[in-house]
mmCIF file of C-alpha atoms in Angstrom:
data_model
loop_
_atom_site.group_PDB
_atom_site.id
_atom_site.type_symbol
_atom_site.label_atom_id
_atom_site.label_comp_id
_atom_site.label_asym_id
_atom_site.label_seq_id
_atom_site.Cartn_x
_atom_site.Cartn_y
_atom_site.Cartn_z
ATOM 1 C CA UNK G 25 -123.237 -2.725 -16.612
ATOM 2 C CA UNK G 26 -120.286 -2.615 -14.227
ATOM 3 C CA UNK G 27 -120.835 -5.158 -11.430
ATOM 4 C CA UNK G 28 -118.957 -4.449 -8.274
ATOM 5 C CA UNK G 29 -118.199 -7.247 -5.831
ATOM 6 C CA UNK G 30 -118.771 -6.988 -2.118
ATOM 7 C CA UNK G 31 -115.639 -5.701 -0.337
ATOM 8 C CA UNK G 32 -115.446 -8.872 1.764
ATOM 9 C CA UNK G 33 -115.530 -10.978 -1.415
ATOM 10 C CA UNK G 34 -112.856 -8.888 -3.044
ATOM 11 C CA UNK G 35 -110.709 -9.197 0.111
ATOM 12 C CA UNK G 36 -111.116 -12.970 0.026
ATOM 13 C CA UNK G 37 -110.007 -13.147 -3.629
ATOM 14 C CA UNK G 38 -107.036 -10.876 -2.958
ATOM 15 C CA UNK G 39 -106.014 -13.034 -0.019
ATOM 16 C CA UNK G 40 -106.107 -16.153 -2.155
ATOM 17 C CA UNK G 41 -103.931 -14.511 -4.826
ATOM 18 C CA UNK G 42 -101.451 -13.393 -2.141
ATOM 19 C CA UNK G 43 -101.400 -16.861 -0.642
ATOM 20 C CA UNK G 44 -100.792 -18.451 -4.034
ATOM 21 C CA UNK G 45 -97.871 -16.158 -4.632
ATOM 22 C CA UNK G 46 -96.516 -16.956 -1.162
ATOM 23 C CA UNK G 47 -96.932 -20.670 -1.763
ATOM 24 C CA UNK G 48 -95.232 -20.471 -5.176
ATOM 25 C CA UNK G 49 -92.312 -18.591 -3.557
ATOM 26 C CA UNK G 50 -92.093 -21.199 -0.816
ATOM 27 C CA UNK G 51 -92.066 -24.057 -3.352
ATOM 28 C CA UNK G 52 -89.338 -22.254 -5.280
ATOM 29 C CA UNK G 53 -87.383 -21.641 -2.122
ATOM 30 C CA UNK G 54 -87.567 -25.294 -1.107
ATOM 31 C CA UNK G 55 -86.481 -26.368 -4.588
ATOM 32 C CA UNK G 56 -83.575 -23.959 -4.504
ATOM 33 C CA UNK G 57 -82.467 -25.297 -1.153
ATOM 34 C CA UNK G 58 -82.705 -28.903 -2.269
ATOM 35 C CA UNK G 59 -81.138 -28.579 -5.720
ATOM 36 C CA UNK G 60 -78.635 -25.724 -5.204
ATOM 37 C CA UNK G 61 -77.930 -24.400 -1.760
ATOM 38 C CA UNK G 62 -77.687 -27.648 0.144
ATOM 39 C CA UNK G 63 -75.468 -29.398 -2.431
ATOM 40 C CA UNK G 64 -73.148 -26.401 -2.864
ATOM 41 C CA UNK G 65 -72.892 -25.761 0.872
ATOM 42 C CA UNK G 66 -72.076 -29.437 1.400
ATOM 43 C CA UNK G 67 -69.494 -29.190 -1.343
ATOM 44 C CA UNK G 68 -67.860 -26.195 0.198
ATOM 45 C CA UNK G 69 -67.786 -27.930 3.609
ATOM 46 C CA UNK G 70 -66.172 -31.037 2.091
ATOM 47 C CA UNK G 71 -63.654 -29.040 0.080
ATOM 48 C CA UNK G 72 -62.510 -26.979 3.052
ATOM 49 C CA UNK G 73 -63.119 -29.132 6.175
ATOM 50 C CA UNK G 74 -64.776 -32.450 5.300
ATOM 51 C CA UNK G 75 -61.832 -33.935 3.390
ATOM 52 C CA UNK G 76 -59.687 -33.590 6.542
ATOM 53 C CA UNK G 77 -62.505 -35.016 8.584
ATOM 54 C CA UNK G 78 -62.657 -38.073 6.325
ATOM 55 C CA UNK G 79 -58.919 -38.713 6.700
ATOM 56 C CA UNK G 80 -59.150 -38.337 10.484
ATOM 57 C CA UNK G 81 -62.120 -40.692 10.700
ATOM 58 C CA UNK G 82 -60.391 -43.391 8.607
ATOM 59 C CA UNK G 83 -57.449 -43.152 11.049
ATOM 60 C CA UNK G 84 -59.898 -43.314 13.987
ATOM 61 C CA UNK G 85 -61.327 -46.549 12.517
ATOM 62 C CA UNK G 86 -57.838 -48.017 12.273
ATOM 63 C CA UNK G 87 -57.180 -47.165 15.919
ATOM 64 C CA UNK G 88 -60.451 -48.784 16.963
ATOM 65 C CA UNK G 89 -59.563 -51.958 15.084
ATOM 66 C CA UNK G 90 -56.149 -52.104 16.723
ATOM 67 C CA UNK G 91 -57.632 -51.506 20.184
ATOM 68 C CA UNK G 92 -60.148 -54.294 19.646
ATOM 69 C CA UNK G 93 -57.441 -56.641 18.451
ATOM 70 C CA UNK G 94 -55.268 -55.863 21.455
ATOM 71 C CA UNK G 95 -58.200 -56.349 23.810
ATOM 72 C CA UNK G 96 -59.049 -59.747 22.401
ATOM 73 C CA UNK G 97 -55.447 -60.917 22.235
ATOM 74 C CA UNK G 98 -54.747 -59.815 25.832
ATOM 75 C CA UNK G 99 -57.915 -61.574 26.983
ATOM 76 C CA UNK G 100 -56.719 -64.878 25.503
ATOM 77 C CA UNK G 101 -53.135 -64.476 26.735
ATOM 78 C CA UNK G 102 -54.323 -63.629 30.273
ATOM 79 C CA UNK G 103 -56.342 -66.864 30.279
ATOM 80 C CA UNK G 104 -53.264 -68.830 29.189
ATOM 81 C CA UNK G 105 -54.705 -69.445 25.699
ATOM 82 C CA UNK G 106 -53.360 -68.874 22.193
ATOM 83 C CA UNK G 107 -55.294 -66.027 20.552
ATOM 84 C CA UNK G 108 -57.747 -67.316 17.932
ATOM 85 C CA UNK G 109 -56.769 -65.082 15.033
ATOM 86 C CA UNK G 110 -59.736 -66.151 12.891
ATOM 87 C CA UNK G 111 -62.259 -65.390 15.646
ATOM 88 C CA UNK G 112 -60.475 -62.040 16.176
ATOM 89 C CA UNK G 113 -60.801 -61.205 12.488
ATOM 90 C CA UNK G 114 -64.513 -61.913 12.700
ATOM 91 C CA UNK G 115 -64.893 -59.469 15.558
ATOM 92 C CA UNK G 116 -62.882 -56.817 13.671
ATOM 93 C CA UNK G 117 -65.074 -57.297 10.602
ATOM 94 C CA UNK G 118 -68.216 -56.812 12.750
ATOM 95 C CA UNK G 119 -66.690 -53.589 14.139
ATOM 96 C CA UNK G 120 -65.837 -52.419 10.660
ATOM 97 C CA UNK G 121 -69.462 -52.902 9.648
ATOM 98 C CA UNK G 122 -70.593 -50.603 12.474
ATOM 99 C CA UNK G 123 -67.985 -47.897 11.927
ATOM 100 C CA UNK G 124 -67.895 -47.896 8.093
ATOM 101 C CA UNK G 125 -71.389 -46.322 7.839
ATOM 102 C CA UNK G 126 -70.063 -42.882 8.736
ATOM 103 C CA UNK G 127 -66.932 -43.318 6.611
ATOM 104 C CA UNK G 128 -69.085 -44.198 3.595
ATOM 105 C CA UNK G 129 -71.277 -41.186 4.262
ATOM 106 C CA UNK G 130 -68.268 -38.866 4.341
ATOM 107 C CA UNK G 131 -66.803 -40.534 1.243
ATOM 108 C CA UNK G 132 -70.091 -40.074 -0.628
ATOM 109 C CA UNK G 133 -70.241 -36.403 0.336
ATOM 110 C CA UNK G 134 -66.709 -35.940 -0.972
ATOM 111 C CA UNK G 135 -67.611 -37.604 -4.287
ATOM 112 C CA UNK G 136 -70.716 -35.341 -4.634
ATOM 113 C CA UNK G 137 -68.622 -32.302 -3.854
ATOM 114 C CA UNK G 138 -66.124 -33.191 -6.539
ATOM 115 C CA UNK G 139 -68.911 -33.716 -9.036
ATOM 116 C CA UNK G 140 -70.315 -30.277 -8.228
ATOM 117 C CA UNK G 141 -66.977 -28.498 -8.526
ATOM 118 C CA UNK G 142 -66.328 -30.259 -11.873
ATOM 119 C CA UNK G 143 -69.748 -29.271 -13.252
ATOM 120 C CA UNK G 144 -70.213 -26.271 -15.519
ATOM 121 C CA UNK G 145 -71.849 -23.523 -13.383
ATOM 122 C CA UNK G 146 -74.258 -20.824 -14.456
ATOM 123 C CA UNK G 147 -73.298 -17.184 -14.039
ATOM 124 C CA UNK G 148 -74.808 -15.181 -11.223
ATOM 125 C CA UNK G 149 -77.185 -13.426 -13.654
ATOM 126 C CA UNK G 150 -78.254 -16.727 -15.293
ATOM 127 C CA UNK G 151 -78.797 -18.280 -11.918
ATOM 128 C CA UNK G 152 -81.070 -15.376 -10.947
ATOM 129 C CA UNK G 153 -82.994 -15.818 -14.213
ATOM 130 C CA UNK G 154 -83.317 -19.550 -13.656
ATOM 131 C CA UNK G 155 -84.870 -19.010 -10.226
ATOM 132 C CA UNK G 156 -87.265 -16.340 -11.505
ATOM 133 C CA UNK G 157 -88.491 -18.461 -14.391
ATOM 134 C CA UNK G 158 -88.900 -21.516 -12.252
ATOM 135 C CA UNK G 159 -90.884 -19.634 -9.651
ATOM 136 C CA UNK G 160 -93.238 -18.433 -12.328
ATOM 137 C CA UNK G 161 -93.642 -21.972 -13.679
ATOM 138 C CA UNK G 162 -94.419 -23.200 -10.180
ATOM 139 C CA UNK G 163 -97.136 -20.563 -9.921
ATOM 140 C CA UNK G 164 -98.600 -21.601 -13.262
ATOM 141 C CA UNK G 165 -98.170 -25.357 -13.020
ATOM 142 C CA UNK G 166 -97.819 -26.704 -9.503
ATOM 143 C CA UNK G 167 -100.713 -29.085 -8.697
ATOM 144 C CA UNK G 168 -101.363 -27.465 -5.343
ATOM 145 C CA UNK G 169 -101.923 -24.098 -7.061
ATOM 146 C CA UNK G 170 -103.695 -25.514 -10.080
ATOM 147 C CA UNK G 171 -105.856 -28.451 -8.984
ATOM 148 C CA UNK G 172 -107.699 -28.647 -12.341
ATOM 149 C CA UNK G 173 -104.587 -29.381 -14.383
ATOM 150 C CA UNK G 174 -104.649 -31.315 -17.589
ATOM 151 C CA UNK G 175 -102.329 -34.339 -18.136
ATOM 152 C CA UNK G 176 -100.185 -32.184 -20.440
ATOM 153 C CA UNK G 177 -99.799 -29.490 -17.785
ATOM 154 C CA UNK G 178 -98.694 -32.152 -15.294
ATOM 155 C CA UNK G 179 -96.067 -33.295 -17.728
ATOM 156 C CA UNK G 180 -94.922 -29.708 -18.242
ATOM 157 C CA UNK G 181 -94.499 -29.299 -14.482
ATOM 158 C CA UNK G 182 -92.362 -32.405 -14.248
ATOM 159 C CA UNK G 183 -90.323 -31.156 -17.155
ATOM 160 C CA UNK G 184 -89.843 -27.825 -15.326
ATOM 161 C CA UNK G 185 -88.622 -29.614 -12.198
ATOM 162 C CA UNK G 186 -86.194 -31.689 -14.227
ATOM 163 C CA UNK G 187 -84.858 -28.674 -16.143
ATOM 164 C CA UNK G 188 -84.449 -26.645 -12.939
ATOM 165 C CA UNK G 189 -82.545 -29.409 -11.177
ATOM 166 C CA UNK G 190 -80.234 -29.637 -14.201
ATOM 167 C CA UNK G 191 -79.836 -25.823 -14.385
ATOM 168 C CA UNK G 192 -81.113 -25.897 -17.987
ATOM 169 C CA UNK G 193 -81.931 -22.201 -18.373
ATOM 170 C CA UNK G 194 -82.877 -22.264 -22.066
ATOM 171 C CA UNK G 195 -85.154 -25.266 -21.700
ATOM 172 C CA UNK G 196 -86.882 -23.633 -18.711
ATOM 173 C CA UNK G 197 -87.399 -20.375 -20.562
ATOM 174 C CA UNK G 198 -88.808 -22.092 -23.619
ATOM 175 C CA UNK G 199 -91.181 -24.115 -21.406
ATOM 176 C CA UNK G 200 -92.410 -20.891 -19.744
ATOM 177 C CA UNK G 201 -93.127 -19.372 -23.152
ATOM 178 C CA UNK G 202 -95.134 -22.473 -24.188
ATOM 179 C CA UNK G 203 -97.153 -22.454 -20.956
ATOM 180 C CA UNK G 204 -97.928 -18.748 -21.242
ATOM 181 C CA UNK G 205 -99.047 -19.124 -24.887
ATOM 182 C CA UNK G 206 -101.260 -22.070 -23.891
ATOM 183 C CA UNK G 207 -102.789 -20.080 -21.094
ATOM 184 C CA UNK G 208 -103.659 -17.211 -23.428
ATOM 185 C CA UNK G 209 -105.284 -19.569 -25.858
ATOM 186 C CA UNK G 210 -107.364 -21.458 -23.264
ATOM 187 C CA UNK G 211 -108.167 -18.641 -20.881
ATOM 188 C CA UNK G 212 -111.616 -19.202 -19.283
ATOM 189 C CA UNK G 213 -113.930 -16.629 -17.727
ATOM 190 C CA UNK G 214 -113.635 -16.398 -13.990
ATOM 191 C CA UNK G 215 -116.254 -18.339 -11.991
ATOM 192 C CA UNK G 216 -117.843 -16.652 -9.029
ATOM 193 C CA UNK G 217 -117.473 -18.939 -6.006
ATOM 194 C CA UNK G 218 -119.340 -18.826 -2.691
ATOM 195 C CA UNK G 219 -117.353 -16.877 -0.152
ATOM 196 C CA UNK G 220 -117.308 -19.988 2.100
ATOM 197 C CA UNK G 221 -115.435 -21.885 -0.637
ATOM 198 C CA UNK G 222 -112.967 -19.012 -0.943
ATOM 199 C CA UNK G 223 -112.369 -19.192 2.759
ATOM 200 C CA UNK G 224 -111.795 -22.967 2.640
ATOM 201 C CA UNK G 225 -109.327 -22.513 -0.246
ATOM 202 C CA UNK G 226 -107.526 -19.822 1.769
ATOM 203 C CA UNK G 227 -107.227 -22.156 4.736
ATOM 204 C CA UNK G 228 -105.846 -24.976 2.511
ATOM 205 C CA UNK G 229 -103.244 -22.684 0.973
ATOM 206 C CA UNK G 230 -102.220 -21.288 4.361
ATOM 207 C CA UNK G 231 -101.845 -24.868 5.698
ATOM 208 C CA UNK G 232 -99.627 -25.862 2.794
ATOM 209 C CA UNK G 233 -97.505 -22.760 3.320
ATOM 210 C CA UNK G 234 -97.036 -23.639 6.962
ATOM 211 C CA UNK G 235 -96.006 -27.188 6.006
ATOM 212 C CA UNK G 236 -93.477 -25.961 3.449
ATOM 213 C CA UNK G 237 -92.084 -23.388 5.839
ATOM 214 C CA UNK G 238 -91.575 -26.095 8.491
ATOM 215 C CA UNK G 239 -89.642 -28.176 5.933
ATOM 216 C CA UNK G 240 -87.577 -25.174 4.935
ATOM 217 C CA UNK G 241 -86.835 -24.399 8.630
ATOM 218 C CA UNK G 242 -85.782 -28.031 9.199
ATOM 219 C CA UNK G 243 -83.353 -27.864 6.285
ATOM 220 C CA UNK G 244 -81.896 -24.549 7.450
ATOM 221 C CA UNK G 245 -81.144 -25.943 10.926
ATOM 222 C CA UNK G 246 -79.643 -29.210 9.662
ATOM 223 C CA UNK G 247 -76.302 -30.110 8.070
ATOM 224 C CA UNK G 248 -74.969 -28.437 6.014
ATOM 225 C CA UNK G 249 -77.121 -25.319 6.017
ATOM 226 C CA UNK G 250 -76.614 -24.450 9.676
ATOM 227 C CA UNK G 251 -72.943 -23.997 8.720
ATOM 228 C CA UNK G 252 -73.606 -21.868 5.634
ATOM 229 C CA UNK G 253 -72.654 -18.564 7.259
ATOM 230 C CA UNK G 254 -69.664 -20.019 9.120
ATOM 231 C CA UNK G 255 -68.247 -21.457 5.878
ATOM 232 C CA UNK G 256 -67.939 -17.930 4.584
ATOM 233 C CA UNK G 257 -65.552 -17.135 7.459
ATOM 234 C CA UNK G 258 -61.934 -18.141 6.609
ATOM 235 C CA UNK G 259 -61.031 -17.991 10.337
ATOM 236 C CA UNK G 260 -63.693 -20.525 11.208
ATOM 237 C CA UNK G 261 -62.442 -22.845 8.499
ATOM 238 C CA UNK G 262 -58.831 -22.476 9.697
ATOM 239 C CA UNK G 263 -59.852 -23.237 13.241
ATOM 240 C CA UNK G 264 -61.774 -26.375 12.223
ATOM 241 C CA UNK G 265 -58.944 -27.652 10.042
ATOM 242 C CA UNK G 266 -56.434 -27.102 12.824
ATOM 243 C CA UNK G 267 -58.682 -28.919 15.335
ATOM 244 C CA UNK G 268 -58.949 -31.940 12.989
ATOM 245 C CA UNK G 269 -55.205 -31.959 12.302
ATOM 246 C CA UNK G 270 -54.476 -31.970 16.024
ATOM 247 C CA UNK G 271 -56.876 -34.848 16.427
ATOM 248 C CA UNK G 272 -55.158 -36.637 13.585
ATOM 249 C CA UNK G 273 -51.765 -36.217 15.265
ATOM 250 C CA UNK G 274 -53.105 -37.717 18.476
ATOM 251 C CA UNK G 275 -54.617 -40.634 16.523
ATOM 252 C CA UNK G 276 -51.350 -41.312 14.765
ATOM 253 C CA UNK G 277 -49.534 -41.462 18.059
ATOM 254 C CA UNK G 278 -52.161 -43.842 19.426
ATOM 255 C CA UNK G 279 -51.879 -46.042 16.352
ATOM 256 C CA UNK G 280 -48.106 -46.246 16.721
ATOM 257 C CA UNK G 281 -48.441 -47.249 20.397
ATOM 258 C CA UNK G 282 -51.051 -49.941 19.612
ATOM 259 C CA UNK G 283 -48.907 -51.399 16.808
ATOM 260 C CA UNK G 284 -45.975 -51.603 19.250
ATOM 261 C CA UNK G 285 -48.124 -53.370 21.855
ATOM 262 C CA UNK G 286 -49.452 -55.852 19.259
ATOM 263 C CA UNK G 287 -45.963 -56.542 17.904
ATOM 264 C CA UNK G 288 -44.864 -57.475 21.448
ATOM 265 C CA UNK G 289 -47.728 -59.983 21.469
ATOM 266 C CA UNK G 290 -46.393 -61.477 18.215
ATOM 267 C CA UNK G 291 -48.955 -59.961 15.845
ATOM 268 C CA UNK G 292 -47.692 -58.784 12.471
ATOM 269 C CA UNK G 293 -49.991 -56.588 10.381
ATOM 270 C CA UNK G 294 -50.663 -57.653 6.792
ATOM 271 C CA UNK G 295 -50.262 -55.066 4.058
#
């Protein structure tokens, strides 16, 4: 006998399936941002603008060290004392510790960018296939969408995440085939749940979607993604590089003046 479900019950089931699909898409979107778009956007920024920024910042640090040295030497001279060069070096080292955090961050970004550009990249078609396969594996294996997972299925999900991050298309495709075959072999009859439980499940899924979307929005409004569109504009890149080069020129002039002032005080820089 054909048993028909109440329309409200059918609507609740349909909503859950829609929410699961939305959640799987959100997880896939977040993974794509974290493993592909953010690193490649950062790499493009460093290749076009950031490398000049690093050079300018290193010069800025040098100027700050020279300014600090001049300040401390003048302070001693004005008090009729001989500058304590060891004490001055300690102050310079403390300043270096404060300023070097940003320099190290820029240097690390540049190294990551170089690693990305040197890596073997997938074609556009293969990249599209990678994302589609991963999204389906997320739908089938993510713990939030499949709370009754077995230990093996949890291992498969971790393997999928690892393969996706490494852009291993063949491994990901093989894993999807294994998971689909396993699901066919172990398919269980659907259990009729109370509609209150369906509503609670819908609320949980919707809450997780909101949380993921907030995380995605945060990434999109942070460095480097807020610059993603601008980095496609050659005029923007040219303007930024010119601005940094002008800043570098000013810093070089300032460095020369500080070296002259310090030389007049009897300080000779060490190579």
